[in-house]
CSV table of C-alpha atoms and ligand atoms in Angstrom, one decimal:
chain,number,residue,atom,x,y,z
A,1,UNK,CA,0.0,0.0,0.0
A,2,UNK,CA,1.3,3.5,-0.9
A,3,UNK,CA,2.4,5.8,2.0
A,4,UNK,CA,0.6,9.0,2.3
A,5,UNK,CA,2.5,12.3,2.5
A,6,UNK,CA,0.5,15.2,3.8
A,7,UNK,CA,1.8,18.7,3.3
A,8,UNK,CA,0.1,21.7,4.9
A,9,UNK,CA,1.1,25.1,6.3
A,10,UNK,CA,1.0,23.8,9.9
A,11,UNK,CA,1.2,20.3,11.3
A,12,UNK,CA,-1.1,19.3,14.2
A,13,UNK,CA,0.1,16.8,16.7
A,14,UNK,CA,-2.6,14.1,16.4
A,15,UNK,CA,-2.0,13.0,20.0
A,16,UNK,CA,-3.2,16.3,21.4
A,17,UNK,CA,-6.9,16.4,22.4
A,18,UNK,CA,-7.2,20.0,21.1
A,19,UNK,CA,-6.6,18.8,17.5
A,20,UNK,CA,-9.9,19.1,15.6
A,21,UNK,CA,-11.7,16.8,13.2
A,22,UNK,CA,-9.4,17.5,10.2
A,23,UNK,CA,-6.3,16.5,12.2
A,24,UNK,CA,-8.2,13.3,13.3
A,25,UNK,CA,-9.1,12.4,9.7
A,26,UNK,CA,-5.6,13.0,8.5
A,27,UNK,CA,-4.1,11.0,11.4
A,28,UNK,CA,-6.4,8.1,10.5
A,29,UNK,CA,-5.4,8.2,6.9
A,30,UNK,CA,-1.7,8.4,7.9
A,31,UNK,CA,-2.0,5.6,10.5
A,32,UNK,CA,-3.6,3.2,7.9
A,33,UNK,CA,-0.8,3.5,5.4
A,34,UNK,CA,2.1,5.0,7.4
A,35,UNK,CA,3.5,8.3,6.1
A,36,UNK,CA,4.7,11.8,6.7
A,37,UNK,CA,3.0,15.0,7.7
A,38,UNK,CA,5.1,18.0,6.7
A,39,UNK,CA,4.7,21.7,7.4
A,40,UNK,CA,6.0,24.8,9.1
A,41,UNK,CA,6.9,24.4,12.8
A,42,UNK,CA,5.3,27.8,13.7
A,43,UNK,CA,8.7,29.0,14.8
A,44,UNK,CA,10.7,31.8,13.1
A,45,UNK,CA,14.3,32.8,13.2
A,46,UNK,CA,15.9,36.1,12.5
A,47,UNK,CA,18.8,35.3,10.1
A,48,UNK,CA,18.8,36.6,6.5
A,49,UNK,CA,16.2,34.8,4.4
A,50,UNK,CA,17.1,32.3,1.7
A,51,UNK,CA,17.5,28.6,1.3
A,52,UNK,CA,21.0,28.4,2.6
A,53,UNK,CA,20.2,30.0,5.9
A,54,UNK,CA,17.3,27.7,6.8
A,55,UNK,CA,17.9,25.1,9.4
A,56,UNK,CA,17.1,21.5,8.7
A,57,UNK,CA,13.9,19.5,9.1
A,58,UNK,CA,12.7,18.6,12.7
A,59,UNK,CA,11.2,15.2,12.8
A,60,UNK,CA,9.4,13.1,15.4
A,61,UNK,CA,7.7,9.7,15.0
A,62,UNK,CA,4.2,9.0,16.3
A,63,UNK,CA,3.3,5.4,15.6
A,64,UNK,CA,3.6,4.9,11.8
A,65,UNK,CA,3.7,8.6,11.1
A,66,UNK,CA,6.6,10.9,10.8
A,67,UNK,CA,5.9,14.6,11.7
A,68,UNK,CA,8.4,16.8,9.8
A,69,UNK,CA,8.6,20.5,10.2
A,70,UNK,CA,10.8,23.4,9.2
A,71,UNK,CA,11.3,26.8,10.8
A,72,UNK,CA,10.9,30.0,8.7
A,73,UNK,CA,12.9,33.1,8.7
A,74,UNK,CA,11.2,36.2,10.0
A,75,UNK,CA,11.2,37.7,6.5
A,76,UNK,CA,9.7,34.5,5.0
A,77,UNK,CA,7.0,34.6,7.7
A,78,UNK,CA,6.1,38.2,6.9
A,79,UNK,CA,6.1,37.7,3.1
A,80,UNK,CA,4.9,34.1,2.6
A,81,UNK,CA,2.5,33.8,5.5
A,82,UNK,CA,1.3,37.3,6.5
A,83,UNK,CA,1.9,38.8,3.1
A,84,UNK,CA,0.9,36.6,0.2
A,85,UNK,CA,-1.1,33.9,2.0
A,86,UNK,CA,-3.2,36.1,4.3
A,87,UNK,CA,-3.0,39.6,2.7
A,88,UNK,CA,-3.5,38.5,-0.9
A,89,UNK,CA,-4.9,35.0,-1.4
A,90,UNK,CA,-7.2,34.9,1.7
A,91,UNK,CA,-8.9,38.3,1.0
A,92,UNK,CA,-9.1,37.8,-2.8
A,93,UNK,CA,-10.5,34.3,-2.5
A,94,UNK,CA,-13.1,35.6,-0.1
A,95,UNK,CA,-14.1,38.3,-2.6
A,96,UNK,CA,-12.4,41.1,-0.6
A,97,UNK,CA,-10.3,42.8,-3.2
A,98,UNK,CA,-10.5,46.0,-1.1
A,99,UNK,CA,-8.4,44.3,1.6
A,100,UNK,CA,-5.8,42.8,-0.6
A,101,UNK,CA,-2.3,44.2,-0.6
A,102,UNK,CA,-0.5,43.4,-3.8
A,103,UNK,CA,3.3,43.7,-3.2
A,104,UNK,CA,5.8,41.9,-5.3
A,105,UNK,CA,7.9,41.1,-2.2
A,106,UNK,CA,5.0,39.0,-0.9
A,107,UNK,CA,4.9,36.9,-4.2
A,108,UNK,CA,8.6,36.4,-4.1
A,109,UNK,CA,8.5,35.2,-0.4
A,110,UNK,CA,5.6,32.9,-1.2
A,111,UNK,CA,7.5,31.3,-4.1
A,112,UNK,CA,10.7,31.1,-2.0
A,113,UNK,CA,8.9,29.2,0.9
A,114,UNK,CA,7.2,26.8,-1.6
A,115,UNK,CA,10.6,26.1,-3.0
A,116,UNK,CA,12.0,25.6,0.4
A,117,UNK,CA,9.2,23.1,1.3
A,118,UNK,CA,9.8,21.2,-2.0
A,119,UNK,CA,13.6,21.0,-1.3
A,120,UNK,CA,13.0,19.7,2.2
A,121,UNK,CA,10.2,17.2,1.3
A,122,UNK,CA,11.8,15.8,-1.8
A,123,UNK,CA,14.5,13.8,0.0
A,124,UNK,CA,11.9,12.3,2.3
A,125,UNK,CA,9.8,10.8,-0.6
A,126,UNK,CA,9.7,7.2,-1.7
A,127,UNK,CA,8.7,6.4,-5.3
A,128,UNK,CA,5.4,4.9,-4.4
A,129,UNK,CA,4.2,7.7,-2.1
A,130,UNK,CA,1.0,9.6,-2.7
A,131,UNK,CA,1.3,13.3,-1.9
A,132,UNK,CA,-1.7,15.4,-0.6
A,133,UNK,CA,-1.1,19.1,-0.4
A,134,UNK,CA,-3.5,21.3,1.6
A,135,UNK,CA,-4.7,24.9,1.1
A,136,UNK,CA,-3.9,28.2,-0.4
A,137,UNK,CA,-0.5,28.6,1.2
A,138,UNK,CA,0.9,25.9,-1.0
A,139,UNK,CA,-0.6,26.3,-4.5
A,140,UNK,CA,2.8,26.2,-6.4
A,141,UNK,CA,4.2,23.3,-4.3
A,142,UNK,CA,3.6,20.6,-6.9
A,143,UNK,CA,5.2,22.7,-9.7
A,144,UNK,CA,8.3,23.1,-7.5
A,145,UNK,CA,8.4,19.4,-6.8
A,146,UNK,CA,7.9,18.5,-10.5
A,147,UNK,CA,10.8,20.8,-11.4
A,148,UNK,CA,13.0,18.6,-9.2
A,149,UNK,CA,11.8,15.5,-11.0
A,150,UNK,CA,9.1,14.3,-8.7
A,151,UNK,CA,6.7,12.0,-10.5
A,152,UNK,CA,4.5,10.9,-7.6
A,153,UNK,CA,0.8,11.4,-7.7
A,154,UNK,CA,0.1,14.8,-6.1
A,155,UNK,CA,-3.4,16.0,-5.1
A,156,UNK,CA,-4.3,19.5,-3.8
A,157,UNK,CA,-7.3,20.4,-1.7
A,158,UNK,CA,-8.3,24.0,-1.3
A,159,UNK,CA,-10.2,24.7,2.0
A,160,UNK,CA,-11.3,28.2,1.0
A,161,UNK,CA,-13.7,29.3,-1.8
A,162,UNK,CA,-12.7,30.0,-5.4
A,163,UNK,CA,-13.7,33.6,-6.4
A,164,UNK,CA,-15.4,34.4,-9.7
A,165,UNK,CA,-12.9,34.6,-12.6
A,166,UNK,CA,-12.6,38.4,-12.9
A,167,UNK,CA,-11.8,38.7,-9.2
A,168,UNK,CA,-9.2,36.0,-9.4
A,169,UNK,CA,-7.7,37.8,-12.4
A,170,UNK,CA,-7.0,40.9,-10.2
A,171,UNK,CA,-4.1,39.0,-8.6
A,172,UNK,CA,-1.0,40.2,-10.5
A,173,UNK,CA,0.4,36.6,-10.5
A,174,UNK,CA,-2.9,34.8,-11.4
A,175,UNK,CA,-1.5,33.2,-14.5
A,176,UNK,CA,1.5,31.8,-12.7
A,177,UNK,CA,-0.8,30.5,-9.9
A,178,UNK,CA,-3.1,28.8,-12.4
A,179,UNK,CA,-0.3,27.3,-14.4
A,180,UNK,CA,1.1,25.9,-11.1
A,181,UNK,CA,-2.2,24.2,-10.4
A,182,UNK,CA,-1.8,22.1,-13.5
A,183,UNK,CA,1.2,20.4,-11.9
A,184,UNK,CA,-1.2,18.5,-9.7
A,185,UNK,CA,-3.1,15.4,-10.8
A,186,UNK,CA,-6.2,16.3,-8.9
A,187,UNK,CA,-7.5,19.6,-7.5
A,188,UNK,CA,-10.3,19.2,-4.9
A,189,UNK,CA,-12.6,22.1,-4.0
A,190,UNK,CA,-15.4,22.4,-1.4
A,191,UNK,CA,-18.4,23.0,-3.7
A,192,UNK,CA,-19.8,22.7,-7.2
A,193,UNK,CA,-19.9,26.5,-7.5
A,194,UNK,CA,-16.1,26.7,-6.6
A,195,UNK,CA,-15.5,24.1,-9.2
A,196,UNK,CA,-17.4,26.1,-11.8
A,197,UNK,CA,-15.5,29.3,-10.9
A,198,UNK,CA,-12.2,27.5,-11.5
A,199,UNK,CA,-13.3,25.9,-14.7
A,200,UNK,CA,-14.7,29.2,-16.1
A,201,UNK,CA,-11.5,31.0,-15.1
A,202,UNK,CA,-9.3,28.3,-16.8
A,203,UNK,CA,-11.4,28.4,-19.9
A,204,UNK,CA,-11.4,32.2,-20.3
A,205,UNK,CA,-7.9,33.0,-19.1
A,206,UNK,CA,-5.9,29.9,-20.1
A,207,UNK,CA,-7.9,28.6,-23.0
A,208,UNK,CA,-8.5,25.4,-21.1
A,209,UNK,CA,-10.9,22.7,-22.4
A,210,UNK,CA,-13.3,21.3,-19.9
A,211,UNK,CA,-14.4,17.7,-20.3
A,212,UNK,CA,-17.7,16.7,-18.7
A,213,UNK,CA,-16.0,13.8,-17.0
A,214,UNK,CA,-14.1,16.2,-14.8
A,215,UNK,CA,-10.9,16.9,-16.6
A,216,UNK,CA,-9.4,20.3,-17.6
A,217,UNK,CA,-6.8,20.3,-20.3
A,218,UNK,CA,-4.4,23.3,-20.7
A,219,UNK,CA,-0.6,23.9,-20.6
A,220,UNK,CA,-0.1,20.4,-22.1
A,221,UNK,CA,-1.3,18.9,-18.9
A,222,UNK,CA,-4.6,17.3,-17.9
A,223,UNK,CA,-5.9,18.1,-14.5
A,224,UNK,CA,-8.8,16.4,-12.8
A,225,UNK,CA,-11.0,18.8,-10.8
A,226,UNK,CA,-13.7,17.8,-8.4
A,227,UNK,CA,-15.9,19.0,-5.5
A,228,UNK,CA,-15.2,17.1,-2.2
A,229,UNK,CA,-17.2,19.0,0.5
A,230,UNK,CA,-15.3,18.5,3.7
A,231,UNK,CA,-17.2,16.9,6.5
A,232,UNK,CA,-16.6,16.4,10.2
A,233,UNK,CA,-15.9,13.4,12.4
A,234,UNK,CA,-19.4,12.9,13.8
A,235,UNK,CA,-18.3,10.0,16.0
A,236,UNK,CA,-15.4,12.0,17.5
A,237,UNK,CA,-17.6,14.9,18.2
A,238,UNK,CA,-20.3,12.7,19.8
A,239,UNK,CA,-17.8,11.2,22.2
A,240,UNK,CA,-16.5,14.7,23.0
A,241,UNK,CA,-20.1,15.7,23.8
A,242,UNK,CA,-20.5,12.7,26.1
A,243,UNK,CA,-17.2,13.3,27.9
A,244,UNK,CA,-17.3,14.8,31.4
A,245,UNK,CA,-16.3,18.4,30.4
A,246,UNK,CA,-18.9,18.5,27.6
A,247,UNK,CA,-21.6,17.3,29.9
A,248,UNK,CA,-20.6,19.7,32.7
A,249,UNK,CA,-20.5,22.6,30.3
A,250,UNK,CA,-24.0,21.7,29.0
A,251,UNK,CA,-25.4,21.5,32.6
A,252,UNK,CA,-23.9,24.8,33.6
A,253,UNK,CA,-25.1,26.6,30.5
A,254,UNK,CA,-28.6,25.2,30.8
A,255,UNK,CA,-28.8,26.3,34.4
A,256,UNK,CA,-27.4,29.7,33.8
A,257,UNK,CA,-29.8,30.3,30.8
A,258,UNK,CA,-32.8,28.4,32.2
A,259,UNK,CA,-35.1,31.4,31.7
A,260,UNK,CA,-33.6,32.6,28.4
A,261,UNK,CA,-33.3,31.5,24.9
A,262,UNK,CA,-29.6,31.1,23.9
A,263,UNK,CA,-28.1,31.9,20.5
A,264,UNK,CA,-24.6,30.9,19.8
A,265,UNK,CA,-21.9,32.0,17.3
A,266,UNK,CA,-18.4,30.3,17.3
A,267,UNK,CA,-15.9,31.7,14.8
A,268,UNK,CA,-12.3,32.8,14.4
A,269,UNK,CA,-12.3,36.5,14.6
A,270,UNK,CA,-12.1,36.9,10.8
A,271,UNK,CA,-13.7,39.4,8.4
A,272,UNK,CA,-15.0,36.6,6.3
A,273,UNK,CA,-17.3,35.4,9.1
A,274,UNK,CA,-19.7,38.3,9.0
A,275,UNK,CA,-19.5,39.1,12.7
A,276,UNK,CA,-20.4,42.8,12.6
A,277,UNK,CA,-23.4,42.0,10.3
A,278,UNK,CA,-24.5,39.3,12.8
A,279,UNK,CA,-24.5,41.8,15.7
A,280,UNK,CA,-26.5,44.2,13.5
A,281,UNK,CA,-29.1,41.6,12.6
A,282,UNK,CA,-29.4,40.7,16.3
A,283,UNK,CA,-29.9,44.4,17.1
A,284,UNK,CA,-32.6,44.6,14.4
A,285,UNK,CA,-34.3,41.6,16.1
A,286,UNK,CA,-34.3,43.3,19.5
A,287,UNK,CA,-35.6,46.5,17.9
A,288,UNK,CA,-38.4,45.0,15.8
A,289,UNK,CA,-39.3,41.9,17.8
A,290,UNK,CA,-39.2,43.4,21.3
A,291,UNK,CA,-40.6,40.2,22.9
A,292,UNK,CA,-37.0,38.9,22.6
A,293,UNK,CA,-35.7,41.6,25.0
A,294,UNK,CA,-34.8,40.2,28.4
A,295,UNK,CA,-35.2,36.8,26.8
A,296,UNK,CA,-32.7,36.1,24.0
A,297,UNK,CA,-29.0,36.1,24.7
A,298,UNK,CA,-26.3,35.8,22.0
A,299,UNK,CA,-23.0,34.2,23.1
A,300,UNK,CA,-20.5,35.1,20.5
A,301,UNK,CA,-17.1,33.3,20.8
A,302,UNK,CA,-14.6,35.0,18.5
A,303,UNK,CA,-11.3,33.1,18.8
A,304,UNK,CA,-8.3,35.4,18.2
A,305,UNK,CA,-6.8,34.9,14.8
A,306,UNK,CA,-3.9,36.4,12.7
A,307,UNK,CA,-3.5,39.3,15.1
A,308,UNK,CA,-0.4,40.5,13.3
A,309,UNK,CA,-2.6,41.8,10.5
A,310,UNK,CA,-4.1,45.3,10.4
A,311,UNK,CA,-7.5,44.2,9.0
A,312,UNK,CA,-8.0,41.9,12.0
A,313,UNK,CA,-7.2,44.7,14.4
A,314,UNK,CA,-9.8,46.9,12.8
A,315,UNK,CA,-12.4,44.1,13.0
A,316,UNK,CA,-11.6,43.6,16.7
A,317,UNK,CA,-12.2,47.3,17.4
A,318,UNK,CA,-15.4,47.2,15.4
A,319,UNK,CA,-16.7,44.2,17.3
A,320,UNK,CA,-15.8,45.8,20.7
A,321,UNK,CA,-17.7,48.9,19.7
A,322,UNK,CA,-20.8,47.1,18.3
A,323,UNK,CA,-21.1,44.7,21.3
A,324,UNK,CA,-20.6,47.6,23.7
A,325,UNK,CA,-23.3,49.6,21.9
A,326,UNK,CA,-25.9,46.9,21.8
A,327,UNK,CA,-25.4,46.0,25.5
A,328,UNK,CA,-25.4,49.7,26.4
A,329,UNK,CA,-28.6,50.4,24.5
A,330,UNK,CA,-30.6,47.3,25.3
A,331,UNK,CA,-29.0,45.8,28.4
A,332,UNK,CA,-30.8,45.6,31.8
A,333,UNK,CA,-29.4,45.1,35.3
A,334,UNK,CA,-30.4,41.4,35.0
A,335,UNK,CA,-29.9,40.8,31.3
A,336,UNK,CA,-27.3,41.6,28.6
A,337,UNK,CA,-28.1,40.9,25.0
A,338,UNK,CA,-24.6,39.8,23.9
A,339,UNK,CA,-21.9,38.0,25.7
A,340,UNK,CA,-18.8,38.5,23.5
A,341,UNK,CA,-15.8,36.3,24.3
A,342,UNK,CA,-12.7,37.2,22.4
A,343,UNK,CA,-10.7,34.2,23.6
A,344,UNK,CA,-10.2,30.6,22.5
A,345,UNK,CA,-12.6,28.2,24.2
A,346,UNK,CA,-11.3,24.7,24.9
A,347,UNK,CA,-12.5,22.3,22.2
A,348,UNK,CA,-13.8,19.7,24.7
A,349,UNK,CA,-16.2,22.4,26.1
A,350,UNK,CA,-17.7,23.4,22.7
A,351,UNK,CA,-20.2,20.5,22.3
A,352,UNK,CA,-21.8,21.5,25.7
A,353,UNK,CA,-22.1,25.1,24.6
A,354,UNK,CA,-23.6,24.1,21.2
A,355,UNK,CA,-26.1,21.7,22.8
A,356,UNK,CA,-27.4,24.3,25.3
A,357,UNK,CA,-28.1,26.7,22.4
A,358,UNK,CA,-31.6,27.1,20.8
A,359,UNK,CA,-30.2,28.7,17.7
A,360,UNK,CA,-26.8,28.8,16.0
A,361,UNK,CA,-25.9,31.8,13.9
A,362,UNK,CA,-23.4,30.8,11.2
A,363,UNK,CA,-23.6,33.8,8.9
A,364,UNK,CA,-20.2,34.3,7.1
A,365,UNK,CA,-20.1,36.7,4.2
A,366,UNK,CA,-18.1,34.0,2.4
A,367,UNK,CA,-16.7,30.7,3.6
A,368,UNK,CA,-15.2,27.6,2.1
A,369,UNK,CA,-17.3,25.1,4.0
A,370,UNK,CA,-17.8,26.1,7.7
A,371,UNK,CA,-17.4,23.2,10.1
A,372,UNK,CA,-19.0,25.0,13.0
A,373,UNK,CA,-22.4,24.6,11.3
A,374,UNK,CA,-21.9,20.8,11.2
A,375,UNK,CA,-20.5,20.7,14.8
A,376,UNK,CA,-23.6,22.5,16.1
A,377,UNK,CA,-25.9,19.9,14.4
A,378,UNK,CA,-23.9,17.0,15.7
A,379,UNK,CA,-24.0,18.3,19.3
A,380,UNK,CA,-27.8,18.6,19.4
A,381,UNK,CA,-30.3,16.4,21.3
A,382,UNK,CA,-32.2,14.8,18.4
A,383,UNK,CA,-35.4,14.8,20.5
A,384,UNK,CA,-35.2,18.6,21.1
A,385,UNK,CA,-32.7,20.1,18.7
A,386,UNK,CA,-31.7,23.7,18.1
A,387,UNK,CA,-32.1,25.4,14.8
A,388,UNK,CA,-29.3,26.4,12.4
A,389,UNK,CA,-29.4,29.8,10.7
A,390,UNK,CA,-26.9,29.6,7.9
A,391,UNK,CA,-25.5,32.0,5.4
A,392,UNK,CA,-26.2,31.1,1.8
A,393,UNK,CA,-22.6,32.2,1.1
A,394,UNK,CA,-21.1,29.4,3.2
A,395,UNK,CA,-20.0,26.4,1.2
A,396,UNK,CA,-22.1,24.4,3.7
A,397,UNK,CA,-25.3,25.9,2.3
A,398,UNK,CA,-24.9,23.7,-0.8
A,399,UNK,CA,-25.3,20.7,1.4
A,400,UNK,CA,-27.3,21.8,4.4
A,401,UNK,CA,-30.5,22.8,2.6
A,402,UNK,CA,-32.8,22.2,5.6
A,403,UNK,CA,-31.1,25.0,7.6
A,404,UNK,CA,-32.7,28.4,7.5
A,405,UNK,CA,-30.7,30.1,4.8
A,406,UNK,CA,-30.0,33.8,5.0
A,407,UNK,CA,-28.3,36.6,3.2
A,408,UNK,CA,-26.0,38.0,6.0
A,409,UNK,CA,-25.8,41.4,4.3
A,410,UNK,CA,-29.6,41.8,4.9
A,411,UNK,CA,-30.1,42.5,8.6
A,412,UNK,CA,-33.9,42.6,8.3
A,413,UNK,CA,-34.1,39.2,6.5
A,414,UNK,CA,-31.6,37.6,8.9
A,415,UNK,CA,-33.5,39.0,11.9
A,416,UNK,CA,-36.7,37.5,10.5
A,417,UNK,CA,-35.0,34.1,10.1
A,418,UNK,CA,-33.7,34.3,13.7
A,419,UNK,CA,-37.2,35.0,14.9
A,420,UNK,CA,-38.5,32.1,13.0
A,421,UNK,CA,-35.8,29.9,14.5
A,422,UNK,CA,-36.6,31.0,18.0
A,423,UNK,CA,-40.3,30.2,17.6
A,424,UNK,CA,-40.0,27.1,15.4
A,425,UNK,CA,-42.3,24.2,16.6
A,426,UNK,CA,-40.7,21.1,18.0
A,427,UNK,CA,-41.9,18.9,15.1
A,428,UNK,CA,-40.3,21.1,12.4
A,429,UNK,CA,-37.1,21.3,14.4
A,430,UNK,CA,-36.8,17.5,14.6
A,431,UNK,CA,-37.6,17.1,11.0
A,432,UNK,CA,-35.0,19.6,9.8
A,433,UNK,CA,-32.4,18.3,12.2
A,434,UNK,CA,-32.9,14.7,11.3
A,435,UNK,CA,-32.5,15.5,7.5
A,436,UNK,CA,-29.4,17.5,8.2
A,437,UNK,CA,-27.8,14.7,10.3
A,438,UNK,CA,-28.4,12.2,7.5
A,439,UNK,CA,-26.3,14.5,5.3
A,440,UNK,CA,-23.4,15.1,7.7
A,441,UNK,CA,-23.2,11.5,8.6
A,442,UNK,CA,-23.1,10.4,5.0
A,443,UNK,CA,-20.6,13.0,3.9
A,444,UNK,CA,-18.4,12.9,7.0
A,445,UNK,CA,-14.6,13.6,7.1
A,446,UNK,CA,-13.8,9.9,6.4
A,447,UNK,CA,-15.9,10.0,3.3
A,448,UNK,CA,-14.1,13.2,2.3
A,449,UNK,CA,-10.6,11.7,2.7
A,450,UNK,CA,-11.3,8.4,1.0
A,451,UNK,CA,-13.3,9.9,-1.9
A,452,UNK,CA,-10.5,12.5,-2.5
A,453,UNK,CA,-7.7,9.8,-2.4
A,454,UNK,CA,-9.7,7.4,-4.6
A,455,UNK,CA,-10.2,10.2,-7.1
A,456,UNK,CA,-6.5,10.9,-7.0
A,457,UNK,CA,-5.7,7.3,-7.8
A,458,UNK,CA,-8.2,7.3,-10.6
A,459,UNK,CA,-6.9,10.6,-12.0
A,460,UNK,CA,-3.3,9.2,-12.2
A,461,UNK,CA,-4.5,5.9,-13.7
A,462,UNK,CA,-5.9,7.9,-16.6
A,463,UNK,CA,-2.6,8.9,-18.2
A,464,UNK,CA,-2.8,12.5,-19.7
A,465,UNK,CA,-2.1,11.1,-23.2
A,466,UNK,CA,-4.9,8.6,-22.9
A,467,UNK,CA,-7.3,11.4,-21.8
A,468,UNK,CA,-6.0,13.6,-24.6
A,469,UNK,CA,-6.4,10.9,-27.2
A,470,UNK,CA,-10.0,10.4,-26.4
A,471,UNK,CA,-10.9,14.0,-27.0
B,501,LIG,C1,-11.1,26.9,7.0
B,501,LIG,C2,-12.1,27.5,6.0
B,501,LIG,C3,-13.4,25.4,6.0
B,501,LIG,C4,-13.6,28.0,16.5
B,501,LIG,N1,-13.5,28.7,17.6
B,501,LIG,C5,-12.9,27.9,18.5
B,501,LIG,C6,-12.6,26.7,17.9
B,501,LIG,N2,-13.1,26.8,16.7
B,501,LIG,C7,-13.0,25.6,15.8
B,501,LIG,C8,-14.4,25.2,15.4
B,501,LIG,C9,-14.1,24.5,14.0
B,501,LIG,C10,-13.0,25.3,13.5
B,501,LIG,O1,-12.4,26.0,14.6
B,501,LIG,C11,-13.4,26.4,12.5
B,501,LIG,O2,-13.6,25.8,11.3
B,501,LIG,P1,-14.4,26.5,10.1
B,501,LIG,O3,-14.7,25.5,9.1
B,501,LIG,O4,-15.7,27.0,10.7
B,501,LIG,O5,-13.6,27.8,9.7
B,501,LIG,P2,-12.0,28.1,9.4
B,501,LIG,O6,-11.2,28.1,10.6
B,501,LIG,O7,-12.0,29.4,8.6
B,501,LIG,O8,-11.5,27.0,8.4
B,501,LIG,C12,-13.5,26.9,6.2
B,501,LIG,C13,-12.3,24.8,6.9
B,501,LIG,O9,-11.1,25.4,6.7
B,501,LIG,C14,-12.1,23.3,6.7
B,501,LIG,O10,-11.9,23.0,5.3
B,501,LIG,O11,-14.6,24.8,6.4
B,501,LIG,O12,-14.4,27.4,5.2
B,501,LIG,O13,-12.2,28.9,6.2
B,501,LIG,O14,-13.7,23.2,14.2
B,501,LIG,O15,-14.9,24.3,16.3
B,501,LIG,N3,-12.1,25.7,18.5
B,501,LIG,C15,-11.7,25.9,19.8
B,501,LIG,N4,-11.9,27.1,20.5
B,501,LIG,C16,-12.5,28.1,19.9
B,501,LIG,O16,-12.6,29.2,20.5
B,501,LIG,N5,-11.1,24.9,20.5
């Protein structure tokens, strides 16, 4: 059986309880076949940048898995990670051209780190290894590996959305990025609409031919493209919910909010998540449906994220101000509308918080998938479940059709949906929840991993020439 080599920006230690569903799924895949998980250590050093100055690979072995990491120079961290990954690709792919900072030094650093990764991974590879690269930090990695002579099967999964072609084309290096993608054998995206954006981009900007069986042909290469909506590990989350801390948390929340209806939001503090718009919609609810005053409380957990970036600092101040204003304007001595927590909450407590909530607000302005939506559903009591209010712009909306879908830019419409969720009869709640659970169980994270890897094998088995010949 081929070994699996996972490459991602960061590596999670699968032994740690804090690791989420994705780490669990990857660990399962790696444990089955044995393999390597490669990424940045999270550490930086201050020497001059450049390949020669980088220290070696740190390795440790966990069962059949080798964890391999490299440190980055401070300059590489600033240009590859903060600069190109999170100040160019993240905003543009989430349709936020206004926040993108195009700077040629960022692109240079991004390429340099992808080359560094390729140089460090290449000696670790065996001829029969299957390589699976994750996310926007590493788009050109396969091209760099191919340039060194790597002929292994290489798949890529993009965890974030693909923007419409004209938005993608605003990136000065978009042609290079696209050409780099064709060095993979398979590119996996979260949704059908992401897939169509990529195909339309490749057709119009690179003259690609799209075959209905899922292959794109351009740059003398054939690339298989598919939608593989990421799922969660329902079983892992259920056992977390049944563990002592999950149960304790649930009991404490239910007691604390016994006379209230609880709404929950759990997000990284990121401008893609629509947090200010969510507070505004909740404000609209209190203004126009006053029966919710002194009754509905929104707990918003906003885990700190990418705090070295200016846009995130701006968002933090905006949230402080909006939450302060809603509590100041509507709060009473014995009730505050919003409990805003700008801290990381331990993962083992999350299921208890989700389960105590009557409504979850998952209202990103744009999202690849959104696993919080699925976690909330998995944590519910099937006999008395809460209701999911979900943005139509989350990738999850393509799958979770029985949620109450909203346009997060529309405060009035979102407030109406929240009101509907808060007053939904038990029968309808059970019906919707049960249909949604069928979907998340069927398309869980194990389905995601195996269907991606099967498609990668199949894509490689179809030699490019053979595909081209059949055209
Ligand atoms: C990217 C894409 C795509 C959140 N707050 C805390 C906490 N979390 C956990 C949640 C969930 C995870 O973080 C967030 O996952 P999402 O999918 O919602 O969003 P991103 O972090 O933006 O992830 C996204 C995903 O990749 C996977 O492909 O779905 O679209 O943007 O698991 O529970 N966990 C803990 N404390 C917190 O305060 N422990």
